PDB file of C-alpha atoms in Angstrom:
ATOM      1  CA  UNK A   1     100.116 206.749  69.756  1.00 48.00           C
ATOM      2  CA  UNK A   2     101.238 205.472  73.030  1.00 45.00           C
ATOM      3  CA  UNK A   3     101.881 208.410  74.494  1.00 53.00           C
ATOM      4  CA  UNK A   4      98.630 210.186  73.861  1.00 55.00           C
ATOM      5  CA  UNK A   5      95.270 209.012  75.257  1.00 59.00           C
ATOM      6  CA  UNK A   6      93.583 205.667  76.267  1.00 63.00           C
ATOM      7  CA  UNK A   7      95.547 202.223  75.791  1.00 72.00           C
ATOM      8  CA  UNK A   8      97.068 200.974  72.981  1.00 71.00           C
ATOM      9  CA  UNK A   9      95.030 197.741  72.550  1.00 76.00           C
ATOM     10  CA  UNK A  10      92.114 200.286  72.195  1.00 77.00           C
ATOM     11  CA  UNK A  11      93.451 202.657  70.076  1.00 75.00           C
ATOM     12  CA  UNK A  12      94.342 199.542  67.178  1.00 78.00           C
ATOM     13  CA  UNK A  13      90.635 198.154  67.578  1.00 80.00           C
ATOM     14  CA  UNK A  14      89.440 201.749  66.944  1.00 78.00           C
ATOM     15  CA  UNK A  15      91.910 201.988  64.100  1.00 77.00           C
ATOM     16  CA  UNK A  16      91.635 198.375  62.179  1.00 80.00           C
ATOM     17  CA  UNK A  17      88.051 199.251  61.961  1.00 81.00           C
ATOM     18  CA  UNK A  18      88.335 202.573  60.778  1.00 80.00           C
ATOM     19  CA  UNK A  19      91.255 201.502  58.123  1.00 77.00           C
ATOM     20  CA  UNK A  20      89.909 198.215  57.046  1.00 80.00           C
ATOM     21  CA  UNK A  21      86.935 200.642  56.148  1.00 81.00           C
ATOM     22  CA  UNK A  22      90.033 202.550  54.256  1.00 79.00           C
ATOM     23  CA  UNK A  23      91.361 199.667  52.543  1.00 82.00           C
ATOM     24  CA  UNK A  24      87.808 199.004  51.182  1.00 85.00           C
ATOM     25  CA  UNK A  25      87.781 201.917  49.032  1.00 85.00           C
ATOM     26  CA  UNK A  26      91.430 201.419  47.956  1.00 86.00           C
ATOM     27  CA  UNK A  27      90.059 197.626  46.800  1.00 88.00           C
ATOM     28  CA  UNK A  28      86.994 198.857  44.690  1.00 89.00           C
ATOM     29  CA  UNK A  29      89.713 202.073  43.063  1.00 90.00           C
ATOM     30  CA  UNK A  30      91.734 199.185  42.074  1.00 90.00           C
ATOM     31  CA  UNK A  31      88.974 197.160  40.138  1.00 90.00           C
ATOM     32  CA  UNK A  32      87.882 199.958  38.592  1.00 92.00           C
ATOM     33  CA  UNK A  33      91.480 201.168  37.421  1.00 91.00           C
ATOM     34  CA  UNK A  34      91.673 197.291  36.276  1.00 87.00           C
ATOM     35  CA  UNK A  35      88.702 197.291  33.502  1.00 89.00           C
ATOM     36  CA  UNK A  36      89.893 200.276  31.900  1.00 88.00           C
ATOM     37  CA  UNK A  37      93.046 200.966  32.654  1.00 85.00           C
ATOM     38  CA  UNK A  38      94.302 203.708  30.392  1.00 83.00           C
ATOM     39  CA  UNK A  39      91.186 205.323  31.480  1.00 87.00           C
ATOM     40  CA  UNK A  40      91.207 204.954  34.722  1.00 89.00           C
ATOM     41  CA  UNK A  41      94.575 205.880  35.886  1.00 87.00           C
ATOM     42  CA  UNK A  42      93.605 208.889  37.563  1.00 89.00           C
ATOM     43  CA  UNK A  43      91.965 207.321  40.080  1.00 91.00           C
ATOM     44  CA  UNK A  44      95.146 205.893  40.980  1.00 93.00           C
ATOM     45  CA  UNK A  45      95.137 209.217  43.257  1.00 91.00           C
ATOM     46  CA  UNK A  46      92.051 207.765  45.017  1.00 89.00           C
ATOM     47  CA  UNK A  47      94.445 204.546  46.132  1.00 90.00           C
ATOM     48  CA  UNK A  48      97.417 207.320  47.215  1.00 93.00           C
ATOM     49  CA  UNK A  49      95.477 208.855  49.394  1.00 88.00           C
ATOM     50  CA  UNK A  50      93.790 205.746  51.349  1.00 88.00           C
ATOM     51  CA  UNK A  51      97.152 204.449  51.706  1.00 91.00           C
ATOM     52  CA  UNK A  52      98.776 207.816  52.985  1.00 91.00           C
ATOM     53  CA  UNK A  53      96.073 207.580  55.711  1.00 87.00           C
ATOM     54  CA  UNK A  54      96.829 203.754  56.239  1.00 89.00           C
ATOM     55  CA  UNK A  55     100.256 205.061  56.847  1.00 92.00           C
ATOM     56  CA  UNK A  56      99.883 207.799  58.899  1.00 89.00           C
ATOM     57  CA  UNK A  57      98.018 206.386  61.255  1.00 85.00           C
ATOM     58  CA  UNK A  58      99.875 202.888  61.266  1.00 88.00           C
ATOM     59  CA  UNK A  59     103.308 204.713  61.674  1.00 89.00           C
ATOM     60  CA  UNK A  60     100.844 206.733  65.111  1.00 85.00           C
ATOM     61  CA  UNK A  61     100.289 203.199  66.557  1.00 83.00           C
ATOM     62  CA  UNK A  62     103.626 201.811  65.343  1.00 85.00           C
ATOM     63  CA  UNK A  63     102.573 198.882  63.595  1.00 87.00           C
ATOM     64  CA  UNK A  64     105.814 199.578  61.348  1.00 89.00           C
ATOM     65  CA  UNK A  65     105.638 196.658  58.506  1.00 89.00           C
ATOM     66  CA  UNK A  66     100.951 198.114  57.835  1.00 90.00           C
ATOM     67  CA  UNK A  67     103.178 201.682  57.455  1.00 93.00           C
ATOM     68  CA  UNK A  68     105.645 200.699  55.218  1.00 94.00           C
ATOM     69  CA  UNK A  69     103.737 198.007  52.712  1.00 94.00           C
ATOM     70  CA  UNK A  70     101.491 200.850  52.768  1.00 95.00           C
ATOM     71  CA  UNK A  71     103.792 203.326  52.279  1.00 96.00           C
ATOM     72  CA  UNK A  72     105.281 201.832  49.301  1.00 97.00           C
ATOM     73  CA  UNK A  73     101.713 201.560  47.930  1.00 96.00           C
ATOM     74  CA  UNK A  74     101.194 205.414  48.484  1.00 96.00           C
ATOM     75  CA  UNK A  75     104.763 205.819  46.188  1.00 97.00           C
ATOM     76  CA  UNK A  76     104.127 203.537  43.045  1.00 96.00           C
ATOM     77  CA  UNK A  77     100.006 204.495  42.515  1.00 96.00           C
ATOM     78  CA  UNK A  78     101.918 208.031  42.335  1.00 95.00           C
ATOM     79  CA  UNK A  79     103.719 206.633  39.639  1.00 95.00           C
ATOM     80  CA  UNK A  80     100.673 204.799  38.505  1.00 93.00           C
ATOM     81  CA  UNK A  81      98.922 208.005  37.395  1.00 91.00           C
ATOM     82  CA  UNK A  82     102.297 209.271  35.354  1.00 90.00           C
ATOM     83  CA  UNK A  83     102.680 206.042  33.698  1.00 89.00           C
ATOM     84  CA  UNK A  84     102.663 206.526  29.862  1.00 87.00           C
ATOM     85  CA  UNK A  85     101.964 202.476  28.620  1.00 89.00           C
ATOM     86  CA  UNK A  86      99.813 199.877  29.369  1.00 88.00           C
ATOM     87  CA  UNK A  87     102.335 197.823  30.283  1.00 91.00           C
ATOM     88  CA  UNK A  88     104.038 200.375  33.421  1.00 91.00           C
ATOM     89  CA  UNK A  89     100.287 200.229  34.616  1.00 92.00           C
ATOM     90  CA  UNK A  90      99.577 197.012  34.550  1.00 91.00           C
ATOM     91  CA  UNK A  91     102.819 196.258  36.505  1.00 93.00           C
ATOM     92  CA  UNK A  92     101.374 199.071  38.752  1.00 94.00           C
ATOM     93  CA  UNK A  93      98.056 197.246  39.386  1.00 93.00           C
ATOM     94  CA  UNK A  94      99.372 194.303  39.897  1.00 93.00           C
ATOM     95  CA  UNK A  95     101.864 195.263  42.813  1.00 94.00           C
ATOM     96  CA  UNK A  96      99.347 197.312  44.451  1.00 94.00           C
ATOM     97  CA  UNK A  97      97.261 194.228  44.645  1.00 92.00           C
ATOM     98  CA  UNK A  98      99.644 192.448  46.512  1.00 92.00           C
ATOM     99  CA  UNK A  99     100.426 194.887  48.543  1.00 92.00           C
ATOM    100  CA  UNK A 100      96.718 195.428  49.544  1.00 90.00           C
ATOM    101  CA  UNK A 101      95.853 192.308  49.702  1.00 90.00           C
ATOM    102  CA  UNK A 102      98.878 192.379  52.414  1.00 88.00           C
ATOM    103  CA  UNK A 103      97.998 195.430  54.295  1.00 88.00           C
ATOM    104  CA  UNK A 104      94.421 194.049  54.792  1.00 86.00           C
ATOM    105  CA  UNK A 105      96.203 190.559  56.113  1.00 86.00           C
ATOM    106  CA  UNK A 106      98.175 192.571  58.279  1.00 86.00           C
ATOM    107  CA  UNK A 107      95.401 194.974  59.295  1.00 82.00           C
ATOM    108  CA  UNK A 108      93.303 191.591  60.583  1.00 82.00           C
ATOM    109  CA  UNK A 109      96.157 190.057  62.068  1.00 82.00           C
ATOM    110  CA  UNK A 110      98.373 192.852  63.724  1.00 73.00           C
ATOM    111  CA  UNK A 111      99.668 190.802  66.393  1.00 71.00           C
ATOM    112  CA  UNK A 112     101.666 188.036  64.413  1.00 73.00           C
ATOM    113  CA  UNK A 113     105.219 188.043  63.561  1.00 69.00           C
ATOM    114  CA  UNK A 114     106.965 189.799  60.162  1.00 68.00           C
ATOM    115  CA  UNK A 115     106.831 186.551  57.912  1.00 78.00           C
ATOM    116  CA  UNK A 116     109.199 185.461  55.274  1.00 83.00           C
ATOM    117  CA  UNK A 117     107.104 186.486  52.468  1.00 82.00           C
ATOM    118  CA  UNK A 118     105.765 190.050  53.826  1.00 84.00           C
ATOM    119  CA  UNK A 119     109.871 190.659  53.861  1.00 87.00           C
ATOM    120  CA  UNK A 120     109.825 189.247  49.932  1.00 90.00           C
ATOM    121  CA  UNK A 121     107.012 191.308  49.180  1.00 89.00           C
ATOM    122  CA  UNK A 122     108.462 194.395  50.573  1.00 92.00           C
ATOM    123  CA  UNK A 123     111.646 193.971  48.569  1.00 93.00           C
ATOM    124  CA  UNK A 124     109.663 192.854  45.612  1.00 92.00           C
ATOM    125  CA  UNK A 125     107.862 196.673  46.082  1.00 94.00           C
ATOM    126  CA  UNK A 126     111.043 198.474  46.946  1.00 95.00           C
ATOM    127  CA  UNK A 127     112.252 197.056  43.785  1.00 95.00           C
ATOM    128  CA  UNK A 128     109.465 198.076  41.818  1.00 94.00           C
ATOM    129  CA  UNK A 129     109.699 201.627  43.014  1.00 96.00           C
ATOM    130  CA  UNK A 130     113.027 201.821  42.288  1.00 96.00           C
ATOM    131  CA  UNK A 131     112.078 200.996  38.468  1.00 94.00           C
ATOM    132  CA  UNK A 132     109.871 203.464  38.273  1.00 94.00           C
ATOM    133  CA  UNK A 133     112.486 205.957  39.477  1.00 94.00           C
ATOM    134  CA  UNK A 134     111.964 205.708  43.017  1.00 96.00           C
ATOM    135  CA  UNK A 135     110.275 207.596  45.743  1.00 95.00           C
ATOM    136  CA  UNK A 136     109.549 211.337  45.488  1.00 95.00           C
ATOM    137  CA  UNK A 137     111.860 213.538  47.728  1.00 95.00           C
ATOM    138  CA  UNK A 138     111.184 214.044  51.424  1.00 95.00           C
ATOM    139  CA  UNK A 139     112.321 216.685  54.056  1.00 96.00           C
ATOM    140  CA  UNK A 140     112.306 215.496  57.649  1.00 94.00           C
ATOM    141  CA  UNK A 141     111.599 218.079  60.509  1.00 92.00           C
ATOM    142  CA  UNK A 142     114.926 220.331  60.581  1.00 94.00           C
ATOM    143  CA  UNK A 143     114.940 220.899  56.509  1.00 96.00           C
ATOM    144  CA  UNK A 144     110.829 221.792  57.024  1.00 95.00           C
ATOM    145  CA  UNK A 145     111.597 224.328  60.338  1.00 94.00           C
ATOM    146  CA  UNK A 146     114.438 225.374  57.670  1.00 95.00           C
ATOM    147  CA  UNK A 147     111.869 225.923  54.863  1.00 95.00           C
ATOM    148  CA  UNK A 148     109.522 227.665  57.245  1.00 94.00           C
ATOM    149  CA  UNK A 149     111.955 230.122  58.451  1.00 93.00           C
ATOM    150  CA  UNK A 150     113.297 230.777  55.120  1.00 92.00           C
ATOM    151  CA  UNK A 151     110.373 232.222  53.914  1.00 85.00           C
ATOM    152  CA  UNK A 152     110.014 235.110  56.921  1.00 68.00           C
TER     153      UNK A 152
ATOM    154  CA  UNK B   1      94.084 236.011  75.451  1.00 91.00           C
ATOM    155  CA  UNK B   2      94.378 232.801  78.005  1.00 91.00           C
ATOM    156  CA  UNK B   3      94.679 229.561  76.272  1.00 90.00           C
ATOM    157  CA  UNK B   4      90.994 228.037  78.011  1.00 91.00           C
ATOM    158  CA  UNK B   5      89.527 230.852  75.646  1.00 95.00           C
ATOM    159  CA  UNK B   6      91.485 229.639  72.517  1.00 97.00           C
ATOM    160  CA  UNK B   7      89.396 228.017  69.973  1.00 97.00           C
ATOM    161  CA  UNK B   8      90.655 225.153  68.207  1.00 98.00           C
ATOM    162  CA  UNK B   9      89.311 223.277  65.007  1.00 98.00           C
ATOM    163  CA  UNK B  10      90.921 219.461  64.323  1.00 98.00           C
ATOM    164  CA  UNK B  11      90.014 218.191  60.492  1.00 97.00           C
ATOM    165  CA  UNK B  12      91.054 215.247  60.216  1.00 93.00           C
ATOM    166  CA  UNK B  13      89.225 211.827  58.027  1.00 89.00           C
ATOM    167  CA  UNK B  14      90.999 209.169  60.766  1.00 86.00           C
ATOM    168  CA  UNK B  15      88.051 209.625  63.764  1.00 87.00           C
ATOM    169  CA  UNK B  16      90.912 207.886  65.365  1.00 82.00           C
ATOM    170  CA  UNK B  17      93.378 210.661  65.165  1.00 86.00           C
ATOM    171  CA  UNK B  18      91.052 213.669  65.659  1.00 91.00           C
ATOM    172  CA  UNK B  19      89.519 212.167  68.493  1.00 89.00           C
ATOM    173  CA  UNK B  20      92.946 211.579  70.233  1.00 87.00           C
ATOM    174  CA  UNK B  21      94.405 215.059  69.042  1.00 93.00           C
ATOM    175  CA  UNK B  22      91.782 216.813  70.940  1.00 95.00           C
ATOM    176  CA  UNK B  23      92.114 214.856  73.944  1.00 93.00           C
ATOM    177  CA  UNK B  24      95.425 215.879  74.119  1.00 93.00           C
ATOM    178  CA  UNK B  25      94.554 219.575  73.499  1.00 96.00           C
ATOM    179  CA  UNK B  26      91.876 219.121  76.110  1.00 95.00           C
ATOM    180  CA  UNK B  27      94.712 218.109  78.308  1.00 94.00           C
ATOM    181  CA  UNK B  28      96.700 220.785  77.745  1.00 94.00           C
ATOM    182  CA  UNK B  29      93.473 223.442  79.014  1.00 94.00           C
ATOM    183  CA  UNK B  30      92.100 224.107  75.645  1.00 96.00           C
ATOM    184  CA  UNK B  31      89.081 224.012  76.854  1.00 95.00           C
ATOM    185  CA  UNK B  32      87.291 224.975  73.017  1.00 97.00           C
ATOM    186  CA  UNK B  33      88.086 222.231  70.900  1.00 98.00           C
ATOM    187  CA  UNK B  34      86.464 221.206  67.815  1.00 98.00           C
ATOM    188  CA  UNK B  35      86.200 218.023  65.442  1.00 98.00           C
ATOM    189  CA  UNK B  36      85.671 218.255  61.452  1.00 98.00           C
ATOM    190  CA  UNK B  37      85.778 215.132  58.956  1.00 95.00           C
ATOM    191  CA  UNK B  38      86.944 217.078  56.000  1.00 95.00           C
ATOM    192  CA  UNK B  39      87.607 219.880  54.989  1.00 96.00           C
ATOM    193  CA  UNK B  40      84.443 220.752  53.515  1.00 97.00           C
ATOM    194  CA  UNK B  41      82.539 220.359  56.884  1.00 97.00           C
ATOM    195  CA  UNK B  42      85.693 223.055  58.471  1.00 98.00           C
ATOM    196  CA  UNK B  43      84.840 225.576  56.018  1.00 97.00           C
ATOM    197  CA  UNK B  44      81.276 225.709  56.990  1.00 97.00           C
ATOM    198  CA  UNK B  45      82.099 225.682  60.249  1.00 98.00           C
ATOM    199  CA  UNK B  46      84.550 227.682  60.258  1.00 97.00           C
ATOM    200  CA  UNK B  47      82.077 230.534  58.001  1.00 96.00           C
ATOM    201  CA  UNK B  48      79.648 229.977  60.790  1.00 95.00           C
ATOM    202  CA  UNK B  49      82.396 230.625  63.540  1.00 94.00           C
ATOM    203  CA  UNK B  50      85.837 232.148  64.699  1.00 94.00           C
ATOM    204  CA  UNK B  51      88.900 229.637  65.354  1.00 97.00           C
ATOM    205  CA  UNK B  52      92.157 230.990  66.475  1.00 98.00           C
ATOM    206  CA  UNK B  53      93.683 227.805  65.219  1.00 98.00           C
ATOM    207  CA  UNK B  54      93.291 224.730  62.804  1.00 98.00           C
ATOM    208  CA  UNK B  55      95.023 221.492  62.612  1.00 98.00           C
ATOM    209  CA  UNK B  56      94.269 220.009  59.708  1.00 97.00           C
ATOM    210  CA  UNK B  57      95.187 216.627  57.995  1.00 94.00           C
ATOM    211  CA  UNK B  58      96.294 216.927  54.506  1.00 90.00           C
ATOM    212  CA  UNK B  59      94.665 213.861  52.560  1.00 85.00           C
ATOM    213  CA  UNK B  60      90.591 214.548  53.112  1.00 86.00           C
ATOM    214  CA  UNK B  61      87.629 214.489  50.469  1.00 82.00           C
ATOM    215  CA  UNK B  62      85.535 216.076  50.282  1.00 89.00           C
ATOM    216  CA  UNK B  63      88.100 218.982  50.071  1.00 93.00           C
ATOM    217  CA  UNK B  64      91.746 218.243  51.386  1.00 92.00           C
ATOM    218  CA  UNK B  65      93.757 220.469  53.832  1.00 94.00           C
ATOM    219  CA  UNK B  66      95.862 221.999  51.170  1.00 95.00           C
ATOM    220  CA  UNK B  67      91.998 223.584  49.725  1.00 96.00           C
ATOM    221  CA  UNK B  68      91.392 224.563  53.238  1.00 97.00           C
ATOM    222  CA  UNK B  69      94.672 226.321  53.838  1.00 98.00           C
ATOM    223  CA  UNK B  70      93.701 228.091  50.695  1.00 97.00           C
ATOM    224  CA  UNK B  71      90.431 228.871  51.513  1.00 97.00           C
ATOM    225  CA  UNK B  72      91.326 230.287  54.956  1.00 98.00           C
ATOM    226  CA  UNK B  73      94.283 232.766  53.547  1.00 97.00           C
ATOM    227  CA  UNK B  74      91.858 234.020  51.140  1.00 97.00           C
ATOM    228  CA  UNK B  75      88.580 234.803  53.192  1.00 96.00           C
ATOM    229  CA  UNK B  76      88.760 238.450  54.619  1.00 95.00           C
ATOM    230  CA  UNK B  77      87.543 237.322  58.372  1.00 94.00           C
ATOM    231  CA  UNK B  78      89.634 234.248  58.900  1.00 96.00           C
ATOM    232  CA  UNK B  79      92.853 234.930  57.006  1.00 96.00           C
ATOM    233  CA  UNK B  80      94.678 235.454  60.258  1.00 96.00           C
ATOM    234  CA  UNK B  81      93.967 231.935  61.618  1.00 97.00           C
ATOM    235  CA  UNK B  82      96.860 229.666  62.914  1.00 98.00           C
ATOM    236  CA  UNK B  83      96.787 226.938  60.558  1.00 98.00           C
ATOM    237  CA  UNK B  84      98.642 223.915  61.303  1.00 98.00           C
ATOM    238  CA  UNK B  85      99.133 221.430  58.918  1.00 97.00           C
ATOM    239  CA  UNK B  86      99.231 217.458  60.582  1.00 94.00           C
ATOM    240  CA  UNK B  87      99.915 215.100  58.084  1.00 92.00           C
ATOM    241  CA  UNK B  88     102.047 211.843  56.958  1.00 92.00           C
ATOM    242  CA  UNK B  89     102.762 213.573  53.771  1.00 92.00           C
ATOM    243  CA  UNK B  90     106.415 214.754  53.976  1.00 93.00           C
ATOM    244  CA  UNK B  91     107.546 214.943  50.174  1.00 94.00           C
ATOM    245  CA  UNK B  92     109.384 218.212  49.646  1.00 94.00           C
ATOM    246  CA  UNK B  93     107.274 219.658  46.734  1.00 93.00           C
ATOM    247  CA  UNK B  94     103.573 219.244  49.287  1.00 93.00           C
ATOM    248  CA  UNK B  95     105.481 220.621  52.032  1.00 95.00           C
ATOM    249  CA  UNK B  96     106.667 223.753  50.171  1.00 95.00           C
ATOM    250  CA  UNK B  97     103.414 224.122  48.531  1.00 94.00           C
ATOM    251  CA  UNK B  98     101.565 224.307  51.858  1.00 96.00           C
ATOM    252  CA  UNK B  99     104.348 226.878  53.125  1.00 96.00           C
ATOM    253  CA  UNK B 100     103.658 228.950  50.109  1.00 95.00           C
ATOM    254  CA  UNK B 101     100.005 229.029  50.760  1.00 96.00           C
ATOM    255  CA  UNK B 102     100.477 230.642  54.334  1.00 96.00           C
ATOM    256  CA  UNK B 103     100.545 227.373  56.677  1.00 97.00           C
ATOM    257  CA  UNK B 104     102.102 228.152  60.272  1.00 97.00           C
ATOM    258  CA  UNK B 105     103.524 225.152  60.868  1.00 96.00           C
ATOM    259  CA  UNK B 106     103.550 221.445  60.319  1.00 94.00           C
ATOM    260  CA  UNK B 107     103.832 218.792  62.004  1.00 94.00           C
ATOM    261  CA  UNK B 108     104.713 215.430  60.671  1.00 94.00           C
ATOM    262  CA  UNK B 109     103.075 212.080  61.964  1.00 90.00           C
ATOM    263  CA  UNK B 110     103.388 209.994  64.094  1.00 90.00           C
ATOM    264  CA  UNK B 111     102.791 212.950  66.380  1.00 91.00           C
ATOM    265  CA  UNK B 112     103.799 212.992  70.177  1.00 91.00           C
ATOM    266  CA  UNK B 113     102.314 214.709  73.119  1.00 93.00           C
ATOM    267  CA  UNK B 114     105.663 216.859  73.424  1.00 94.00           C
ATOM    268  CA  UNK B 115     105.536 217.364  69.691  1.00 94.00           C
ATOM    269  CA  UNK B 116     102.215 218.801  69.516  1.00 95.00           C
ATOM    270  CA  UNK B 117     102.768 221.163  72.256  1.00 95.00           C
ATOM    271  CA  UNK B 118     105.683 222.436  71.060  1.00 95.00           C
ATOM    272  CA  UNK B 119     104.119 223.270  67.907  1.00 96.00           C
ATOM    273  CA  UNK B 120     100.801 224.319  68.898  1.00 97.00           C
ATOM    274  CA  UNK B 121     101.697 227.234  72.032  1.00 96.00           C
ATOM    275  CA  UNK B 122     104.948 228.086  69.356  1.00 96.00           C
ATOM    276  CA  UNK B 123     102.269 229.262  66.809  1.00 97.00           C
ATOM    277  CA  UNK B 124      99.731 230.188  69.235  1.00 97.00           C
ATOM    278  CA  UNK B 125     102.697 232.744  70.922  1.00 97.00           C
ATOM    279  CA  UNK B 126     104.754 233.899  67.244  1.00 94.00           C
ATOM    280  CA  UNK B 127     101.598 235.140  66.152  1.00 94.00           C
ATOM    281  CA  UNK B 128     100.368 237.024  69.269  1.00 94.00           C
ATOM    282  CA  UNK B 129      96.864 234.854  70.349  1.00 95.00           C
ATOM    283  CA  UNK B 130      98.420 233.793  73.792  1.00 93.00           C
ATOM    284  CA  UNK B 131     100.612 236.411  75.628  1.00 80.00           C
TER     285      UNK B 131
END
């Protein structure tokens, strides 16, 4: 957000407290889907949403590698909840672990440089996605202005 | 009507992002700006007042900005609300949902000073609040 209000250094305190906050509830919807996971995998909805708002406020203060781990934590707990065996959501769990349990690194230490094995675990997430059929579709802002004007 | 007498409703879960929104409206001269967690506390607020327009996040519990949007299309005295939607959430099938249920506009994050403004006075003008 560093062309709206107050400086950016502020702005990312204010926000890593607010998210890690965020990232708590994301942990505990995790451990629950975990000891019953058939049951559970509704809640995966719970996780997609704390890591759209992980996103969207990451992408605001463009800490760009927080936005995309999270990001591709928002796409597969989608595919989480349509998973039909134990199997597809156990391999959800366990790569929305990792890339938690990454985001919350990255939340605490902002500042440091992309490492080696956040790039690994992005591809190892990108890959994942892409065997559960990939992302959902997106519009960018011309196809939504399109969309909008469509309709009247 | 002049835009210091617009009132304006943010809803958004990130205190971070609703806080700097409306410091960005307030720099523009709205002078009426108001801050909602979810959109559970907007509705109330929203029963007990008027607001010419809404920005609203998308991913909020109690009650998200989708059940808002819906909410404020349906009820008799606020149905003619600008409602903006401001939100990460740019898969096609949410986006055409929310334009289905009535939204204005939306605007996608991250957001920009120009971005906002351009989106804000465009709905504020197309639907007749500011001359």
């Amino acid at each position: 957000m560093t062309e709206l209000v107050g400086s950016q250094a502020e702005k990312i305190r204010e926000f890593i407290s607010e998210l890690s906050g965020f990232a708590l509830v994301a942990e505990y919807t995790l451990s629950t889907i975990e000891k019953d996971m058939e049951a559970n995998k509704s809640m995966f909805s719970v996780f997609s949403d704390r890591m759209l708002a992980i996103r969207g406020t990451a992408q605001q203060l463009e800490l760009k590698n927080i936005a995309e781990i999270a990001g591709l934590g928002e796409e597969i707990a989608v595919k989480g909840s349509g998973a039909e065996t134990r199997s597809q959501i156990r391999k959800c769990v366990g790569s929305l672990w990792d890339a938690l349990t990454t985001v919350k690194y990255l939340l605490e230490h902002h500042a440091e440089e992309t490492s080696e094995e956040q790039d690994i675990l992005i591809h190892r997430l990108q890959a994942t996605l892409k065997a559960f059929g990939g992302s959902r579709p997106k519009v960018d802002e011309d196809e939504i202005a399109k969309l909008l004007r469509d309709r009247g | 009507m002049l835009r210091e007498e617009v009132s304006v409703l943010v809803v958004d879960d990130v205190n971070t992002m609703r806080t700097q929104i409306k410091l960005l409206l307030k720099s523009f001269g709205f002078r009426h700006v108001s801050l909602a967690s979810h959109g559970e506390e907007a509705m109330h607020m929203i029963l007990n007042g008027t607001f010419h327009l809404i920005l609203a996040d998308w991913q909020m519990a109690p009650m998200n900005g989708l059940d808002l949007l819906r909410f404020v299309r349906t009820n008799e005295a606020h149905k003619n609300a600008c409602f903006i939607m401001v939100t990460a959430d740019n898969t096609k099938e949410n986006v055409i949902g929310a334009i289905q249920l009535g939204v204005d506009d939306y605007l996608l994050k991250p957001l920009t000073a120009d971005s906002i403004q351009n989106k804000v006075y465009g709905v504020l003008l197309k639907k007749g609040v500011l001359a």
